[in-house]
Coordinates of C-alpha atoms in Angstrom, one line a residue:
G1 CA 96.8 123.8 114.1
A2 CA 94.5 122.0 111.7
S3 CA 91.8 124.7 112.2
G4 CA 94.0 127.8 112.5
S5 CA 97.5 129.0 113.0
V6 CA 99.8 129.2 116.0
W7 CA 102.3 132.0 116.6
L8 CA 105.0 132.5 119.1
A9 CA 104.1 135.7 120.9
R10 CA 105.1 137.6 124.0
D11 CA 102.7 138.7 126.8
E12 CA 103.5 142.4 127.2
T13 CA 102.2 142.5 130.8
N14 CA 104.6 139.9 132.1
G15 CA 107.1 139.2 129.3
L16 CA 106.2 135.5 129.1
A17 CA 106.5 133.8 125.8
V18 CA 103.1 132.3 124.8
A19 CA 101.8 130.2 121.9
L20 CA 99.0 132.2 120.4
K21 CA 96.4 130.2 118.5
I22 CA 94.4 132.2 116.0
V23 CA 91.3 130.6 114.5
P24 CA 89.2 132.4 111.9
R25 CA 85.4 132.5 112.4
E26 CA 84.5 130.1 109.6
G27 CA 82.1 127.3 109.9
K28 CA 82.4 125.3 113.1
A29 CA 86.0 126.4 113.6
A30 CA 85.2 129.3 116.0
D31 CA 82.8 127.1 118.1
R32 CA 85.5 124.5 118.3
A33 CA 88.0 127.1 119.4
E34 CA 85.7 128.4 122.1
R35 CA 85.1 124.8 123.2
E36 CA 88.9 124.3 123.3
A37 CA 89.3 127.4 125.4
E38 CA 86.5 126.3 127.8
A39 CA 88.2 122.9 128.3
A40 CA 91.6 124.4 128.8
S41 CA 90.1 126.8 131.5
R42 CA 88.8 123.8 133.4
L43 CA 92.1 121.8 133.3
R44 CA 95.0 122.4 135.7
H45 CA 97.3 119.5 135.2
E46 CA 100.9 119.3 134.2
R47 CA 100.1 117.0 131.2
C48 CA 97.5 119.3 129.8
L49 CA 98.7 122.4 127.9
R50 CA 97.8 125.4 130.1
A51 CA 95.7 128.2 128.6
Y52 CA 96.5 131.7 129.9
G53 CA 93.7 133.6 128.2
F54 CA 90.9 133.7 125.6
G55 CA 89.7 136.5 123.4
A56 CA 87.7 137.1 120.2
D57 CA 86.8 139.7 117.7
S58 CA 84.5 139.8 114.6
G59 CA 86.9 137.8 112.5
H60 CA 89.0 135.6 114.8
V61 CA 89.1 133.7 118.1
Y62 CA 92.4 133.8 120.1
I63 CA 93.7 131.4 122.7
A64 CA 97.0 132.1 124.5
Y65 CA 98.7 128.9 125.7
E66 CA 101.9 128.4 127.6
Y67 CA 104.8 128.0 125.2
V68 CA 106.5 124.6 125.4
G69 CA 109.3 123.7 123.0
G70 CA 109.2 120.3 121.5
R71 CA 107.7 118.2 118.7
T72 CA 104.6 116.1 118.3
L73 CA 104.6 112.5 119.2
R74 CA 103.9 111.7 115.5
E75 CA 107.1 113.4 114.5
A76 CA 109.1 111.4 117.1
M77 CA 107.5 108.2 115.9
R78 CA 108.1 108.9 112.2
A79 CA 111.8 109.7 113.0
G80 CA 112.0 106.4 114.9
E81 CA 113.1 108.3 118.0
L82 CA 110.6 106.9 120.5
P83 CA 112.2 103.9 122.2
D84 CA 109.8 101.4 124.0
A85 CA 110.5 102.8 127.5
Q86 CA 109.7 106.3 126.3
G87 CA 106.6 105.2 124.4
V88 CA 105.2 103.5 127.5
E89 CA 105.9 106.4 129.7
A90 CA 104.5 108.9 127.2
A91 CA 101.3 106.8 127.0
S92 CA 101.1 106.8 130.8
Q93 CA 101.5 110.5 131.0
I94 CA 98.8 111.0 128.4
L95 CA 96.5 108.9 130.5
D96 CA 97.4 111.0 133.6
G97 CA 96.2 114.1 131.8
L98 CA 93.1 112.3 130.5
A99 CA 92.2 111.0 134.0
H100 CA 92.3 114.7 135.2
A101 CA 90.0 115.7 132.3
H102 CA 87.6 112.8 132.8
G103 CA 87.4 113.7 136.5
R104 CA 86.1 117.1 135.4
G105 CA 83.6 115.7 133.0
I106 CA 85.6 116.3 129.8
V107 CA 86.2 113.6 127.1
H108 CA 88.9 114.6 124.6
R109 CA 87.5 112.6 121.6
D110 CA 90.6 113.3 119.4
V111 CA 93.6 111.7 121.1
K112 CA 96.2 110.9 118.5
P113 CA 100.0 111.4 118.1
T114 CA 99.6 114.8 116.4
N115 CA 97.7 116.0 119.4
V116 CA 100.5 115.1 121.9
L117 CA 103.5 117.3 122.4
L118 CA 106.8 115.7 123.4
T119 CA 108.6 118.5 125.1
E120 CA 112.3 119.3 125.0
E121 CA 112.7 118.6 128.8
E122 CA 115.1 116.0 130.0
G123 CA 113.4 112.6 130.1
V124 CA 109.9 112.0 128.9
S125 CA 107.4 114.9 129.3
V126 CA 104.2 115.3 127.3
R127 CA 101.4 117.8 126.9
L128 CA 98.0 116.9 125.7
L129 CA 96.8 119.3 123.0
D130 CA 93.7 120.4 121.2
F131 CA 90.5 119.9 123.2
G132 CA 88.5 121.4 120.3
L133 CA 86.4 118.3 119.9
A134 CA 86.0 117.8 123.6
Q135 CA 82.7 116.6 125.0
F136 CA 81.4 118.0 128.2
D137 CA 79.0 116.1 130.4
D138 CA 76.9 119.2 131.0
T139 CA 76.6 120.5 127.4
E140 CA 75.6 119.4 124.0
T141 CA 78.1 118.2 121.4
L142 CA 79.3 120.2 118.4
T143 CA 78.2 117.6 115.9
A144 CA 75.0 116.8 114.3
V145 CA 73.3 113.5 114.9
G146 CA 75.2 110.7 113.0
D147 CA 78.5 112.6 112.9
V148 CA 81.5 111.0 114.5
P149 CA 84.0 113.7 115.4
G150 CA 87.7 112.8 115.6
T151 CA 90.2 110.9 113.5
L152 CA 89.0 107.6 112.2
A153 CA 92.2 105.7 112.9
Y154 CA 91.8 106.4 116.6
I155 CA 88.0 106.3 117.0
S156 CA 86.7 103.5 119.3
P157 CA 84.2 100.8 118.1
E158 CA 81.3 102.1 120.2
R159 CA 81.5 105.6 118.7
L160 CA 81.3 104.1 115.2
R161 CA 78.2 102.4 116.3
G162 CA 76.6 105.7 117.2
R163 CA 77.2 105.8 121.0
I164 CA 78.2 109.0 122.8
A165 CA 81.9 109.3 123.6
E166 CA 82.9 108.4 127.1
P167 CA 86.2 108.2 129.0
A168 CA 86.7 104.6 127.7
S169 CA 86.7 106.0 124.2
D170 CA 89.8 108.1 125.1
V171 CA 91.4 105.0 126.6
W172 CA 90.9 103.1 123.3
A173 CA 92.7 105.9 121.5
V174 CA 95.7 105.7 123.8
G175 CA 95.7 101.9 123.4
I176 CA 95.9 102.4 119.6
L177 CA 98.6 105.0 120.0
L178 CA 100.7 102.8 122.3
W179 CA 100.2 99.8 120.0
E180 CA 101.5 101.9 117.1
A181 CA 104.5 103.2 119.1
L182 CA 105.6 99.7 120.2
A183 CA 105.0 97.9 116.9
G184 CA 106.2 100.6 114.6
R185 CA 103.0 100.7 112.6
H186 CA 99.3 101.3 113.1
P187 CA 97.3 98.2 114.0
F188 CA 95.0 98.8 111.1
W189 CA 97.7 99.8 108.7
G190 CA 97.1 98.5 105.2
V191 CA 93.3 98.3 105.7
P192 CA 91.5 100.1 102.8
L193 CA 89.7 103.2 104.0
P194 CA 86.2 101.9 103.1
Q195 CA 86.8 98.8 105.3
M196 CA 88.5 100.7 108.1
A197 CA 85.3 101.2 110.2
A198 CA 84.3 97.5 110.0
A199 CA 87.9 96.5 111.0
I200 CA 87.8 98.8 114.0
E201 CA 84.4 97.5 115.1
T202 CA 85.8 93.9 115.2
G203 CA 88.6 95.0 117.5
A204 CA 92.3 95.7 117.2
P205 CA 94.7 92.7 116.4
P206 CA 96.8 91.5 119.3
L207 CA 100.2 93.1 119.8
E208 CA 102.0 89.9 120.7
P209 CA 102.7 88.6 117.2
E210 CA 104.4 92.0 116.4
R211 CA 106.4 92.2 119.6
P212 CA 106.7 88.8 121.3
D213 CA 109.6 90.1 123.3
L214 CA 107.5 92.5 125.3
P215 CA 106.4 91.5 128.9
N216 CA 103.2 89.6 129.1
R217 CA 101.8 92.1 131.6
L218 CA 102.4 95.0 129.2
L219 CA 100.8 93.0 126.3
A220 CA 97.8 92.3 128.5
A221 CA 97.4 95.9 129.5
V222 CA 97.4 97.0 125.8
A223 CA 94.8 94.3 125.0
R224 CA 92.5 95.5 127.8
A225 CA 92.7 99.1 126.6
L226 CA 91.6 97.8 123.2
D227 CA 88.7 95.6 124.3
P228 CA 85.8 96.2 121.9
D229 CA 83.5 96.4 124.9
P230 CA 84.1 99.8 126.6
A231 CA 82.8 98.5 129.9
K232 CA 85.8 96.1 130.1
R233 CA 88.4 98.8 129.5
P234 CA 90.3 100.2 132.5
S235 CA 90.0 103.8 133.5
A236 CA 92.7 106.2 132.4
A237 CA 94.2 106.3 135.8
A238 CA 94.2 102.5 136.3
L239 CA 95.7 101.9 132.9
A240 CA 98.5 104.5 133.5
N241 CA 99.4 102.7 136.8
E242 CA 99.3 99.3 135.1
L243 CA 101.5 100.4 132.2
R244 CA 104.2 101.7 134.6
H245 CA 104.2 98.6 136.7
A246 CA 104.2 96.3 133.6
W247 CA 107.3 98.1 132.3
D248 CA 109.0 98.2 135.6
E249 CA 108.6 94.5 136.0
R250 CA 109.8 93.6 132.6
R251 CA 112.8 91.8 134.0
P252 CA 113.0 89.4 136.9
K253 CA 114.6 90.9 140.1
S254 CA 116.6 89.1 142.8
R255 CA 117.8 90.2 146.2
T256 CA 121.3 88.8 146.2
R257 CA 124.0 89.7 143.7
P258 CA 125.0 86.2 142.6
K259 CA 121.4 85.3 141.8
R260 CA 120.9 88.5 139.9
Q261 CA 124.0 87.8 137.8
R262 CA 122.8 84.2 136.9
R263 CA 119.3 85.3 136.1
S264 CA 120.4 88.3 134.0
L265 CA 122.4 85.9 131.8
K266 CA 119.4 83.7 131.4
V267 CA 117.2 86.7 130.4
V268 CA 119.8 87.7 127.8
A269 CA 120.4 84.2 126.4
E270 CA 116.8 83.0 126.1
P271 CA 115.5 85.8 123.9
L272 CA 118.7 85.5 121.9
L273 CA 117.8 81.9 121.0
R274 CA 114.1 82.7 120.5
E275 CA 114.6 85.7 118.3
P276 CA 117.4 85.3 115.7
E277 CA 117.4 89.1 114.9
R278 CA 119.1 89.6 118.3
L279 CA 122.2 87.8 116.8
V280 CA 122.5 90.5 114.2
P281 CA 124.0 93.2 116.5
V282 CA 126.4 90.7 118.0
A283 CA 127.7 89.5 114.7
L284 CA 127.9 93.0 113.3
A285 CA 129.8 94.4 116.3
G286 CA 132.3 91.5 116.2
A287 CA 132.8 91.7 112.5
T288 CA 133.3 95.4 112.5
A289 CA 135.9 95.3 115.3
L290 CA 137.7 92.4 113.5
A291 CA 137.7 94.2 110.1
G292 CA 138.9 97.4 111.8
G293 CA 141.7 95.6 113.5
L294 CA 142.9 93.8 110.4
M295 CA 142.3 96.6 107.8
L296 CA 145.7 98.3 108.5
P297 CA 148.8 97.1 110.2
F298 CA 148.8 98.3 113.8
Y299 CA 147.5 95.9 116.4
P300 CA 149.7 93.0 117.7
T301 CA 148.9 89.4 116.6
G302 CA 145.7 88.2 118.3
W303 CA 144.4 91.6 119.3
P304 CA 141.9 91.9 116.4
L305 CA 140.2 88.7 117.6
A306 CA 140.2 89.8 121.2
L307 CA 138.7 93.2 120.2
A308 CA 136.1 91.4 118.1
A309 CA 135.1 89.2 121.0
L310 CA 135.0 92.2 123.3
A311 CA 132.6 94.1 120.9
A312 CA 130.4 91.0 120.4
G313 CA 130.2 90.4 124.1
A314 CA 129.4 94.1 124.7
A315 CA 126.5 93.8 122.2
L316 CA 124.8 91.4 124.6
L317 CA 124.9 93.8 127.5
S318 CA 124.8 97.3 125.9
P319 CA 124.4 97.9 122.1
R320 CA 125.6 101.4 122.6
L321 CA 128.8 100.2 124.2
A322 CA 129.3 97.7 121.4
L323 CA 128.8 100.3 118.8
G324 CA 131.3 102.6 120.4
I325 CA 133.9 99.9 120.6
A326 CA 133.4 98.8 117.0
L327 CA 133.7 102.4 115.8
L328 CA 136.8 103.1 117.9
V329 CA 138.9 100.1 116.8
P330 CA 139.8 101.4 113.3
L331 CA 140.8 104.9 114.6
L332 CA 144.2 103.9 116.0
P333 CA 145.3 102.3 112.7
L334 CA 144.1 105.3 110.8
G335 CA 146.1 107.6 113.1
N336 CA 149.2 105.4 112.5
L337 CA 148.6 106.0 108.7
A338 CA 147.7 109.7 108.8
L339 CA 146.6 112.0 111.6
G340 CA 144.3 113.8 109.3
A341 CA 142.5 110.5 108.4
A342 CA 142.2 109.7 112.1
A343 CA 140.7 113.1 112.8
I344 CA 138.1 112.7 110.1
G345 CA 137.4 109.1 111.2
A346 CA 136.9 110.3 114.8
A347 CA 134.5 113.0 113.7
V348 CA 132.5 110.5 111.5
A349 CA 132.5 107.9 114.3
A350 CA 131.2 110.5 116.9
G351 CA 128.5 111.6 114.5
W352 CA 127.5 108.1 113.8
L353 CA 127.3 107.3 117.5
V354 CA 125.0 110.3 118.0
L355 CA 122.9 109.4 115.0
S356 CA 122.5 105.7 116.2
W357 CA 122.2 106.4 119.9
N358 CA 118.5 105.6 120.1
D359 CA 118.8 102.7 117.7
A360 CA 122.2 101.3 118.6
R361 CA 121.3 97.6 118.1
F362 CA 121.2 98.2 114.3
G363 CA 123.8 101.0 114.2
L364 CA 126.1 98.8 112.1
T365 CA 123.6 97.7 109.5
F366 CA 125.5 99.6 106.8
L367 CA 128.2 97.0 106.9
A368 CA 125.9 94.8 104.9
G369 CA 127.2 96.8 101.9
A370 CA 130.5 94.9 102.1
L371 CA 128.7 91.6 102.0
L372 CA 126.2 92.5 99.2
W373 CA 128.8 94.1 96.9
P374 CA 130.6 90.9 95.7
F375 CA 127.3 89.5 94.5
G376 CA 126.2 92.7 92.7
L377 CA 123.3 93.1 95.1
L378 CA 124.2 96.5 96.7
A379 CA 120.8 97.8 95.6
L380 CA 119.3 95.7 98.4
L381 CA 120.7 98.2 100.9
P382 CA 117.4 100.2 101.1
L383 CA 115.6 97.1 102.1
L384 CA 118.1 96.2 104.9
A385 CA 118.0 99.8 106.0
Q386 CA 114.4 99.2 107.2
L387 CA 115.9 97.4 110.2
T388 CA 116.7 100.9 111.5
R389 CA 114.3 103.6 112.7
G390 CA 113.8 106.9 111.0
S391 CA 114.3 108.3 107.5
I392 CA 117.5 110.1 108.2
R393 CA 119.1 107.0 109.7
R394 CA 117.9 104.8 106.8
A395 CA 119.4 107.2 104.2
A396 CA 122.6 107.4 106.2
H397 CA 123.0 103.6 106.4
V398 CA 122.5 103.3 102.6
V399 CA 125.1 105.9 101.8
A400 CA 127.5 104.5 104.4
G401 CA 126.9 101.0 103.0
V402 CA 127.9 102.1 99.5
A403 CA 131.0 103.8 101.0
V404 CA 131.9 100.6 102.9
A405 CA 131.5 98.5 99.7
S406 CA 133.7 101.0 97.8
L407 CA 136.3 100.7 100.5
A408 CA 136.2 96.9 100.3
A409 CA 136.6 97.0 96.6
G410 CA 139.4 99.6 96.7
L411 CA 141.4 97.6 99.2
G412 CA 141.2 94.6 96.9
R413 CA 142.1 96.7 93.8
N414 CA 138.7 95.7 92.3
A415 CA 136.3 97.7 90.3
L416 CA 134.0 99.9 92.4
P417 CA 130.3 99.1 92.8
F418 CA 127.9 99.9 89.9
G419 CA 130.5 99.5 87.2
S420 CA 132.8 102.3 88.3
D421 CA 136.5 102.0 87.6
A422 CA 138.9 100.7 90.2
L423 CA 139.8 103.2 92.9
E424 CA 143.2 104.8 92.5
P425 CA 145.6 104.4 95.4
L426 CA 144.9 107.0 98.1
R427 CA 148.1 109.0 99.0
L428 CA 147.3 109.6 102.6
E429 CA 150.5 108.6 104.3
G430 CA 151.7 111.3 106.7
V431 CA 149.0 113.8 105.8
E432 CA 148.1 115.6 109.0
S433 CA 145.5 118.1 107.8
P434 CA 141.9 116.8 107.9
V435 CA 141.0 119.2 105.2
A436 CA 143.7 117.8 102.9
V437 CA 142.5 114.2 103.6
A438 CA 138.9 115.3 102.9
G439 CA 140.0 116.7 99.6
V440 CA 141.7 113.5 98.6
L441 CA 138.7 111.4 99.5
F442 CA 136.3 113.7 97.7
A443 CA 138.3 113.7 94.5
A444 CA 138.5 109.9 94.6
V445 CA 134.7 109.3 94.6
P446 CA 133.3 108.9 91.1
V447 CA 130.2 111.0 90.4
P448 CA 128.0 108.1 89.2
L449 CA 128.8 106.2 92.4
A450 CA 127.7 109.2 94.5
L451 CA 124.5 109.6 92.5
E452 CA 123.7 105.8 92.9
A453 CA 124.2 106.2 96.7
L454 CA 121.8 109.1 96.8
A455 CA 119.2 107.3 94.6
L456 CA 119.3 104.2 96.9
A457 CA 119.0 106.5 100.0
A458 CA 115.8 108.0 98.5
V459 CA 114.4 104.5 98.0
A460 CA 115.2 103.6 101.6
V461 CA 113.3 106.7 102.7
A462 CA 110.3 106.0 100.5
I463 CA 109.8 102.3 101.3
P464 CA 107.8 102.7 104.5
Y465 CA 105.3 104.9 102.8
V466 CA 104.7 102.6 99.8
R467 CA 101.7 100.4 100.5
R468 CA 99.5 99.6 97.6
P469 CA 100.3 97.5 94.5
W470 CA 100.6 100.4 92.0
P471 CA 102.9 102.5 94.1
V472 CA 105.0 99.4 94.8
A473 CA 105.3 98.7 91.0
T474 CA 106.1 102.4 90.5
L475 CA 108.8 102.4 93.1
G476 CA 110.4 99.2 91.6
A477 CA 110.3 100.6 88.1
G478 CA 111.7 104.0 89.2
M479 CA 114.4 102.3 91.2
L480 CA 115.5 100.1 88.3
T481 CA 115.4 103.0 85.8
A482 CA 117.4 105.3 88.1
L483 CA 120.0 102.7 88.8
V484 CA 120.4 101.8 85.1
L485 CA 120.5 105.4 83.9
L486 CA 123.0 106.5 86.6
A487 CA 125.2 103.5 86.2
P488 CA 124.9 102.2 82.6
A489 CA 128.1 100.1 83.0
A490 CA 126.6 98.1 85.9
P491 CA 125.4 94.5 85.2
A492 CA 121.6 94.7 84.6
V493 CA 120.7 91.3 86.1
P494 CA 121.7 92.0 89.7
L495 CA 120.1 95.4 89.6
A496 CA 116.8 93.9 88.3
S497 CA 117.0 91.2 90.9
A498 CA 117.4 93.7 93.7
A499 CA 114.4 95.7 92.4
W500 CA 112.3 92.6 92.2
I501 CA 113.2 91.4 95.7
T502 CA 112.4 94.9 97.1
C503 CA 109.0 94.9 95.4
A504 CA 108.3 91.4 96.5
W505 CA 109.0 92.3 100.1
L506 CA 106.8 95.4 99.8
A507 CA 104.0 93.3 98.5
F508 CA 104.2 90.2 100.7
G509 CA 106.9 90.3 103.3
R510 CA 106.6 93.5 105.4
G511 CA 106.2 91.5 108.6
A512 CA 109.9 90.5 108.3
F513 CA 110.9 93.9 109.5
P514 CA 108.3 95.1 112.1
R515 CA 110.4 98.3 112.6
S516 CA 110.0 99.5 109.1
K517 CA 107.3 102.1 109.7

């Protein structure tokens, strides 16, 4: 924890595993720990982490909590592994726990993603953590007059004006948290710290410009939670109920099967026309299946087009199904060439499907490498990788994009990207051992090309965290320097162009990819 350490321990009386929080008696830390223990002793709700016991000595305060495996909501959001449905349900469960606390006269005062545990249980299950700043309706607060306990980014306007925290203040924090989960960035992201308080007091910006595809009822619920007037915000219980109903009603429902089919097509088609980015998964799935069918001789005439149409159509109904089809199509031709190559291809496809499972719509973004390579703009891959969620995925898409570009160059007997020599013909025919195939592929990859791929992957990971002008300029200069040093034979103009475009987007065009944080 921020004010102490947490250890996995075992209760010798019953053998239960517990999370033992140890807080040193320094400053207000001990008082905060005692307050946390008092709050935990009052709460008996499945969404509030249960405290088993409390103890203290001259040097430390100890709190034994139930041990629940998982990670914080912040970690899930940073990894891009919190889909909309899970984000709404997580916020609803947080509100369930807060409603229980509010009913017992406790205001949390520090609700934020790092104080919410997303458990390892199947489905969505959260625990609300750290009531160390909690305010009780029958006791004085920990802070001196004028202090505002909590984390600024999640503090409500009325608290910044000096008012005592109330249940509506916690509702505001959940509204900010949900806004952030749905938009992929904090509503006050980019606001300089000295101006942050003033921006909060004027109210949070509407969510609709960031996510126009969300149901109106859900957008309205978030807006009510973030009303600058605490009296106009719903209670925690009411907001939890409204969020669940808003998400459940996100699509029109019909009683008869024919009407449901006709209306479902309308629901798919209208956003497709309103939001061009929805065409991207369709085009990528179709193009991947077509290229996979034509890459090596195997399928009868006409089959590649049929498979491409199947994958594109599947993208309208289920991005995961489309991704699976697109990755499966090349495997049979590879098996016809070499069983070892097919085995490696199957392993890579399975791994990629797992990696992209929660972000399947953009699971084929790496194919942009084959389109950027002919123009020498492969260094734009880190920018396009921002369409995907999570640092690991972005890095993987960049590396895969460089690999796809190299494959496209090799099939055409052209020079590899970044000025590397043309790829020597791969002798894979009839090779049955996956290990032997892996050895051939590894030996064929030039070291400079591999280093370029890793450098671009690092840029893709760094982009979401670069916000101010000087860091933007530093990233651009570092990107260009690394690319030139690692690939001195590569044309300088395309590399410089890619670096400039990346910096321009960082400075002016972040809204183009709302998923980039």
